[in-house]
Coordinates of C-alpha atoms and ligand atoms in Angstrom, one line a residue:
M1 CA 0.0 0.0 0.0
S2 CA 1.3 3.5 -0.8
A3 CA 1.6 6.1 1.8
E4 CA -1.3 7.9 0.1
E5 CA -3.6 4.9 0.4
E6 CA -2.6 4.3 4.0
K7 CA -3.8 7.7 4.9
E8 CA -7.3 7.1 3.6
F9 CA -10.1 6.9 6.0
V10 CA -13.9 6.8 6.0
V11 CA -16.3 8.3 8.5
T12 CA -20.1 7.8 8.1
P13 CA -22.8 7.1 10.7
W14 CA -22.4 3.4 9.9
E15 CA -18.7 3.0 9.3
V16 CA -15.4 4.3 10.6
S17 CA -12.3 2.8 9.0
G18 CA -8.7 3.8 8.6
I19 CA -6.8 6.3 10.8
V20 CA -9.1 9.3 11.1
D21 CA -7.5 12.7 10.2
Y22 CA -9.6 15.0 12.3
D23 CA -8.4 18.2 10.6
K24 CA -9.3 16.8 7.2
L25 CA -12.7 15.7 8.5
I26 CA -13.5 19.2 9.7
Q27 CA -12.9 20.4 6.1
E28 CA -14.7 17.5 4.5
F29 CA -17.8 17.9 6.7
G30 CA -17.7 21.7 6.7
T31 CA -17.7 22.0 10.5
E32 CA -15.6 24.4 12.6
Q33 CA -12.7 23.7 15.0
I34 CA -13.5 25.0 18.5
S35 CA -11.2 27.9 19.0
D36 CA -9.4 28.7 22.3
E37 CA -11.8 31.7 22.7
L38 CA -14.8 29.5 22.2
Y39 CA -13.6 26.9 24.8
A40 CA -13.1 29.8 27.2
R41 CA -16.5 31.2 26.6
L42 CA -18.2 27.8 27.0
E43 CA -16.4 27.2 30.3
R44 CA -17.2 30.7 31.5
D45 CA -20.9 30.3 30.8
A46 CA -20.8 26.8 32.3
K47 CA -19.1 28.2 35.4
G48 CA -16.8 25.2 35.3
S49 CA -14.5 23.1 33.2
H50 CA -14.7 19.6 31.8
H51 CA -11.6 17.5 31.1
M52 CA -12.9 16.4 27.7
L53 CA -13.0 20.1 26.7
R54 CA -9.6 20.9 28.3
R55 CA -8.1 18.0 26.4
R56 CA -9.8 18.8 23.1
V57 CA -11.7 15.5 22.9
F58 CA -14.7 17.6 21.9
F59 CA -12.9 19.4 19.1
S60 CA -15.4 20.6 16.5
H61 CA -18.8 22.3 16.4
R62 CA -21.6 23.9 14.4
D63 CA -23.1 27.2 15.8
L64 CA -21.9 26.7 19.4
N65 CA -21.4 30.5 19.5
Q66 CA -25.0 31.0 18.7
V67 CA -26.0 28.6 21.4
L68 CA -24.1 30.6 23.9
D69 CA -25.6 33.8 22.6
D70 CA -29.0 32.4 23.2
Y71 CA -28.0 31.2 26.7
E72 CA -26.5 34.6 27.6
S73 CA -29.5 36.5 26.3
G74 CA -31.9 34.3 28.3
K75 CA -33.5 32.7 25.3
G76 CA -32.1 29.3 26.3
F77 CA -31.4 26.2 24.3
F78 CA -32.0 22.4 24.6
L79 CA -29.9 19.3 24.3
Y80 CA -30.4 16.2 22.2
T81 CA -28.4 13.0 21.8
G82 CA -29.1 9.3 21.2
R83 CA -28.1 5.7 20.8
G84 CA -28.7 3.0 18.2
P85 CA -29.5 -0.1 20.2
S86 CA -27.7 -2.7 18.2
G87 CA -26.3 -4.7 21.2
R88 CA -24.4 -4.2 24.4
M89 CA -23.0 -0.7 24.9
H90 CA -19.2 -0.2 24.9
I91 CA -17.2 2.5 26.5
G92 CA -17.2 4.7 23.3
H93 CA -21.0 4.7 23.3
I94 CA -21.3 6.2 26.8
V95 CA -18.8 9.0 26.7
A96 CA -21.0 11.5 24.9
F97 CA -23.7 10.8 27.5
Y98 CA -21.4 11.7 30.4
F99 CA -20.4 14.9 28.7
T100 CA -24.1 15.6 28.0
K101 CA -24.9 15.2 31.6
W102 CA -22.3 17.7 32.5
L103 CA -23.8 20.2 30.1
Q104 CA -27.3 19.6 31.5
D105 CA -26.1 20.1 35.1
R106 CA -24.2 23.3 34.2
F107 CA -26.9 24.9 32.0
K108 CA -30.0 23.4 33.5
V109 CA -31.6 22.6 30.2
N110 CA -34.0 20.0 28.8
L111 CA -32.5 16.9 27.1
Y112 CA -34.1 14.5 24.6
I113 CA -32.5 11.1 24.2
Q114 CA -33.6 9.1 21.1
I115 CA -33.3 5.4 21.0
T116 CA -33.3 4.3 17.4
D117 CA -34.5 0.7 17.4
D118 CA -36.0 1.4 14.0
E119 CA -32.6 2.4 12.6
K120 CA -30.8 -0.7 13.9
F121 CA -33.5 -3.0 12.6
L122 CA -33.4 -1.4 9.1
E123 CA -29.6 -1.6 8.8
E124 CA -29.6 -5.0 7.1
R125 CA -25.9 -5.9 7.7
R126 CA -26.7 -6.1 11.4
N127 CA -29.2 -8.9 10.9
L128 CA -31.2 -7.8 14.0
T129 CA -34.8 -8.8 14.4
L130 CA -37.1 -6.1 15.6
E131 CA -37.5 -8.0 18.8
D132 CA -33.7 -7.9 19.3
A133 CA -33.7 -4.2 18.7
H134 CA -36.5 -3.8 21.3
K135 CA -34.6 -6.0 23.8
W136 CA -31.4 -4.0 23.4
S137 CA -33.3 -0.7 23.7
L138 CA -34.4 -1.6 27.2
D139 CA -30.9 -2.8 28.2
N140 CA -29.3 0.3 26.8
I141 CA -31.8 2.7 28.3
L142 CA -30.8 1.4 31.8
D143 CA -27.1 2.1 31.0
I144 CA -28.1 5.6 29.9
I145 CA -30.3 6.3 33.0
A146 CA -27.2 5.2 35.0
V147 CA -25.4 8.3 33.8
G148 CA -27.6 10.3 36.2
F149 CA -29.6 12.8 34.1
D150 CA -32.0 15.2 35.8
P151 CA -35.3 13.3 35.6
D152 CA -37.3 16.5 35.5
R153 CA -35.5 17.7 32.4
T154 CA -34.9 14.5 30.5
F155 CA -37.0 12.5 28.1
I156 CA -35.8 9.2 26.8
F157 CA -37.9 7.6 24.0
R158 CA -37.8 4.6 21.6
D159 CA -38.6 5.5 18.0
T160 CA -41.0 2.6 17.5
E161 CA -42.9 3.6 20.6
F162 CA -42.9 7.4 20.2
M163 CA -43.4 7.4 16.4
G164 CA -47.1 8.3 16.7
R165 CA -46.1 11.6 18.2
M166 CA -43.2 12.2 15.8
Y167 CA -44.8 11.2 12.5
N168 CA -46.3 14.5 11.5
M169 CA -42.9 16.2 11.9
A170 CA -41.1 13.3 10.2
I171 CA -43.1 13.5 7.0
K172 CA -42.8 17.3 6.9
I173 CA -39.1 16.9 7.1
A174 CA -39.1 13.9 4.6
R175 CA -40.9 15.9 2.0
R176 CA -38.1 18.4 1.9
I177 CA -35.3 15.9 1.4
N178 CA -34.9 14.2 -2.0
Y179 CA -33.1 11.0 -3.0
S180 CA -30.1 12.7 -4.5
T181 CA -29.4 14.4 -1.2
V182 CA -29.4 11.3 1.0
K183 CA -27.5 9.4 -1.8
A184 CA -24.8 12.0 -1.7
V185 CA -24.7 12.4 2.1
F186 CA -25.1 8.8 3.3
G187 CA -24.0 6.9 0.2
F188 CA -27.3 5.2 -0.3
N189 CA -27.8 3.3 -3.6
L190 CA -30.5 1.6 -5.5
Q191 CA -30.2 -1.5 -3.3
T192 CA -30.7 0.4 -0.1
N193 CA -34.1 -0.5 1.5
I194 CA -36.6 2.4 1.5
G195 CA -36.8 2.4 5.3
M196 CA -33.2 3.6 5.4
L197 CA -34.0 6.3 2.9
F198 CA -36.7 7.6 5.2
Y199 CA -34.8 7.2 8.4
P200 CA -32.7 10.4 8.3
A201 CA -36.0 12.3 8.7
V202 CA -36.6 10.4 11.9
Q203 CA -33.2 11.3 13.4
I204 CA -33.8 14.9 12.5
V205 CA -37.2 15.2 14.3
P206 CA -35.9 15.7 17.8
T207 CA -33.9 18.8 16.7
M208 CA -37.4 20.4 16.3
L209 CA -39.0 19.4 19.6
E210 CA -38.7 22.9 20.9
R211 CA -38.6 26.3 19.2
K212 CA -35.2 27.0 20.7
R213 CA -31.8 26.2 19.4
C214 CA -30.8 22.5 19.8
L215 CA -27.3 21.5 20.8
I216 CA -26.2 17.9 20.0
P217 CA -23.2 16.4 21.7
A218 CA -22.1 13.2 19.9
A219 CA -19.0 11.8 18.1
I220 CA -18.5 13.3 14.7
D221 CA -19.8 10.3 12.9
Q222 CA -23.4 11.5 13.4
D223 CA -22.8 14.9 11.8
P224 CA -24.1 14.0 8.3
Y225 CA -27.6 14.0 9.8
W226 CA -27.1 17.5 11.1
R227 CA -25.9 18.8 7.8
V228 CA -29.2 17.7 6.2
Q229 CA -31.2 19.1 9.1
R230 CA -29.5 22.5 8.6
D231 CA -30.6 22.5 4.9
V232 CA -34.3 22.2 5.8
A233 CA -34.8 23.6 9.4
E234 CA -35.2 27.3 8.7
G235 CA -37.7 26.7 5.8
M236 CA -39.8 25.0 8.4
G237 CA -39.6 27.8 11.0
Y238 CA -37.0 26.1 13.2
Y239 CA -33.4 26.8 14.1
K240 CA -30.6 25.1 12.3
T241 CA -29.3 22.7 14.9
A242 CA -26.0 23.2 16.6
A243 CA -23.6 20.4 17.4
I244 CA -20.5 19.7 19.4
H245 CA -18.4 16.8 18.1
S246 CA -16.0 14.5 19.8
K247 CA -13.2 12.3 18.5
F248 CA -13.5 8.6 18.7
I249 CA -12.2 6.7 21.7
P250 CA -9.9 4.4 19.8
P251 CA -10.4 0.7 19.5
L252 CA -8.3 -1.4 22.0
I253 CA -6.2 -2.8 19.2
G254 CA -4.9 0.6 18.0
F255 CA -6.0 3.7 16.1
Q256 CA -7.6 2.1 13.1
G257 CA -11.4 2.5 12.8
K258 CA -13.8 2.4 15.6
M259 CA -14.8 0.1 18.5
S260 CA -17.2 -2.5 17.2
T261 CA -20.2 -4.1 18.8
S262 CA -19.5 -7.3 16.9
R263 CA -15.7 -7.6 17.5
P264 CA -15.1 -8.1 21.2
E265 CA -11.3 -7.7 20.9
T266 CA -11.8 -4.0 19.8
A267 CA -13.9 -2.9 22.7
I268 CA -14.7 -3.0 26.4
Y269 CA -18.4 -3.4 27.0
L270 CA -20.1 -1.8 30.0
D271 CA -21.0 -5.3 31.3
D272 CA -17.5 -6.8 30.9
E273 CA -16.5 -8.5 34.2
P274 CA -13.2 -7.3 35.9
K275 CA -11.4 -10.5 34.9
I276 CA -12.4 -10.2 31.2
V277 CA -11.4 -6.6 31.3
A278 CA -7.9 -7.4 32.5
E279 CA -7.6 -10.3 30.0
K280 CA -8.6 -8.2 27.1
I281 CA -6.2 -5.4 28.0
Y282 CA -3.2 -7.6 28.6
K283 CA -3.9 -9.4 25.4
Y284 CA -5.1 -6.7 22.9
A285 CA -4.5 -3.2 24.1
F286 CA -2.1 -1.5 21.8
S287 CA 1.0 -0.2 23.6
G288 CA 3.2 2.7 22.8
G289 CA 6.0 1.0 24.9
Q290 CA 9.3 -0.4 23.6
A291 CA 9.9 -4.1 22.8
T292 CA 12.0 -4.8 25.8
I293 CA 12.3 -3.4 29.4
E294 CA 15.9 -2.3 28.7
L295 CA 14.9 -0.4 25.6
H296 CA 11.9 1.1 27.3
R297 CA 14.0 2.4 30.2
K298 CA 16.4 3.9 27.7
L299 CA 14.0 5.3 25.1
G300 CA 10.8 5.7 26.9
G301 CA 7.2 5.0 25.7
N302 CA 4.9 7.0 23.4
P303 CA 1.6 7.9 25.1
D304 CA 0.2 9.4 21.9
V305 CA -0.3 6.0 20.3
D306 CA -0.8 4.0 23.6
V307 CA -4.4 3.0 23.8
P308 CA -4.5 2.5 27.7
F309 CA -3.0 6.0 28.0
Q310 CA -5.4 7.5 25.5
W311 CA -8.5 6.0 27.2
L312 CA -7.3 7.5 30.5
Y313 CA -6.6 10.8 28.9
M314 CA -9.7 11.1 26.7
F315 CA -12.2 9.9 29.3
L316 CA -11.4 8.0 32.5
E317 CA -8.8 10.1 34.4
E318 CA -10.3 13.5 35.1
D319 CA -7.4 14.7 37.3
D320 CA -5.0 16.8 35.1
S321 CA -2.0 16.5 37.4
K322 CA -2.4 12.7 37.6
I323 CA -2.6 12.3 33.8
E324 CA 0.3 14.6 33.2
G325 CA 2.4 12.6 35.7
I326 CA 1.6 9.4 34.0
A327 CA 2.5 10.8 30.6
E328 CA 5.8 12.2 31.8
R329 CA 6.9 9.0 33.7
Y330 CA 5.9 6.9 30.6
R331 CA 7.9 9.1 28.2
R332 CA 10.9 9.0 30.5
G333 CA 10.7 5.2 30.6
E334 CA 10.1 5.1 34.4
L335 CA 6.6 3.7 33.9
L336 CA 6.6 0.4 32.1
T337 CA 3.8 -0.8 29.7
G338 CA 2.7 -3.5 32.2
E339 CA 2.5 -0.9 35.0
L340 CA 0.5 1.5 32.8
K341 CA -1.9 -1.3 31.9
E342 CA -2.3 -2.0 35.6
I343 CA -3.2 1.6 36.3
F344 CA -5.6 1.5 33.4
I345 CA -7.3 -1.8 34.4
E346 CA -7.9 -0.5 37.9
K347 CA -9.4 2.8 36.8
L348 CA -11.5 1.1 34.1
N349 CA -12.9 -1.5 36.5
Q350 CA -13.7 1.1 39.1
F351 CA -15.7 3.0 36.4
L352 CA -17.5 -0.1 35.2
E353 CA -18.3 -1.2 38.7
K354 CA -20.0 2.1 39.5
Q355 CA -21.8 2.1 36.1
R356 CA -23.2 -1.4 36.8
Q357 CA -24.3 -0.4 40.3
R358 CA -26.2 2.6 38.9
K359 CA -27.6 0.5 36.1
D360 CA -29.1 -2.0 38.7
A361 CA -30.6 1.0 40.5
A362 CA -32.0 2.3 37.2
R363 CA -34.5 -0.5 36.8
D364 CA -36.9 1.3 39.1
K365 CA -36.4 4.7 37.4
T366 CA -37.4 4.1 33.8
K367 CA -40.9 5.6 34.3
L368 CA -39.3 8.9 35.5
Y369 CA -37.5 9.4 32.2
M370 CA -39.9 7.9 29.7
R371 CA -43.2 9.6 30.7
Ligands
TYM401 P1 -24.6 4.9 18.2 O1 -25.4 4.0 19.0 O2 -23.8 4.3 17.1 O3 -23.6 5.7 19.1 C1 -24.0 6.3 20.3 C2 -23.1 7.5 20.6 O4 -21.8 7.1 20.8 C3 -20.9 7.9 19.9 N1 -19.8 7.0 19.6 C4 -18.6 7.2 20.1 N2 -18.0 8.2 20.8 C5 -16.7 8.1 21.1 N3 -15.9 7.1 20.7 C6 -16.4 6.0 20.0 N4 -15.6 5.0 19.7 C7 -17.8 6.1 19.7 N5 -18.6 5.2 19.0 C8 -19.8 5.8 19.0 C9 -21.9 8.2 18.7 O5 -21.4 9.3 18.0 C10 -23.1 8.6 19.5 O6 -23.0 9.9 20.0 N6 -27.8 7.0 14.9 C11 -27.3 7.0 16.3 C12 -28.4 7.2 17.3 C13 -28.8 8.6 17.5 C14 -28.0 9.7 17.9 C15 -28.9 10.9 17.9 C16 -26.7 9.8 18.3 C17 -30.1 9.1 17.2 N7 -30.1 10.5 17.4 C18 -28.4 12.1 18.3 C19 -26.2 11.1 18.7 C20 -27.1 12.2 18.7 C21 -26.4 5.8 16.6 O7 -26.6 4.8 16.0 O8 -25.5 6.0 17.6

């Protein structure tokens, strides 16, 4: 493969492959990088700071300035995010939800969470029955409730259940989107089933649930929907949606592509037992360390490509001085790959244990969020 070919990558709502070049993606998608001033303004308005902002994990946006204008002027805004229930959730699926909770806590705004059982059933390559999609919806909703959203300001809904209330809006949106648009944006072709052709209208509906500006926190793979929304919204009397995009938490095996629900060696699932977690990390987690201890002591490790380090940096370790200390000791060769993996396994298992406890407690709370 030539160097040129190796650089190629693909990001769509259904596929991420290759090594993602995020600067290129901003250009391709036509989004904007979050400037230092905009980070500062967001943190000022939020009256606090979040490590995923400080570390530029959320790196790109659409109209975040306008959201903050509306907040500062008292007009307000609302939040929207979602999950496609194709199976167990992995760590990558939950990070945007934790960041969304932080935004809700800080700005005290309404949040809509869409569970797209229809989408995952329609995606033929997944081979899910509608019953499977329903079953996973209920499981995933518990993991989402476990994040701890404000029940008075949060509405979680499954598409197949809530569709009666969404349908009028969905067809109004659908009439404004033609085949050549979805073909160009999503890569649909003549073999794509017609449910998939209609589905983008469904994912756009929640951006119009209030006559305020909507802010969507998600990884950047979902942005193509927002691009289409922004073409049609104003003509319908709604705001173009705003978005704040994160990078992908890399797969365990290294920076190629995305964690996958169907490939256990690429991901840690929220219900992985501590022993499985340790096994997977020792066996699969890509390390930026040197081949031998001697070399590592001499040359040091590279945290930038080290998956355990990156997961700690991007999500799990909130404490800046701790994460900087780890990076420095790793670079100097004081901290060995195995030792870094131990720190990582402990932190990850602590997080998963708490998530599981809160998920158990969530069983009694579904009515609070799904009214
Ligand atoms: P889904 O279920 O594929 O993903 C759920 C959320 O997780 C994000 N995500 C990741 N974030 C960081 N690192 C990763 N490796 C990673 N993998 C996935 C996704 O961007 C998403 O935020 N069609 C959607 C469901 C949906 C939705 C929405 C998502 C409906 N409305 C509004 C976000 C916002 C889906 O299948 O997401």
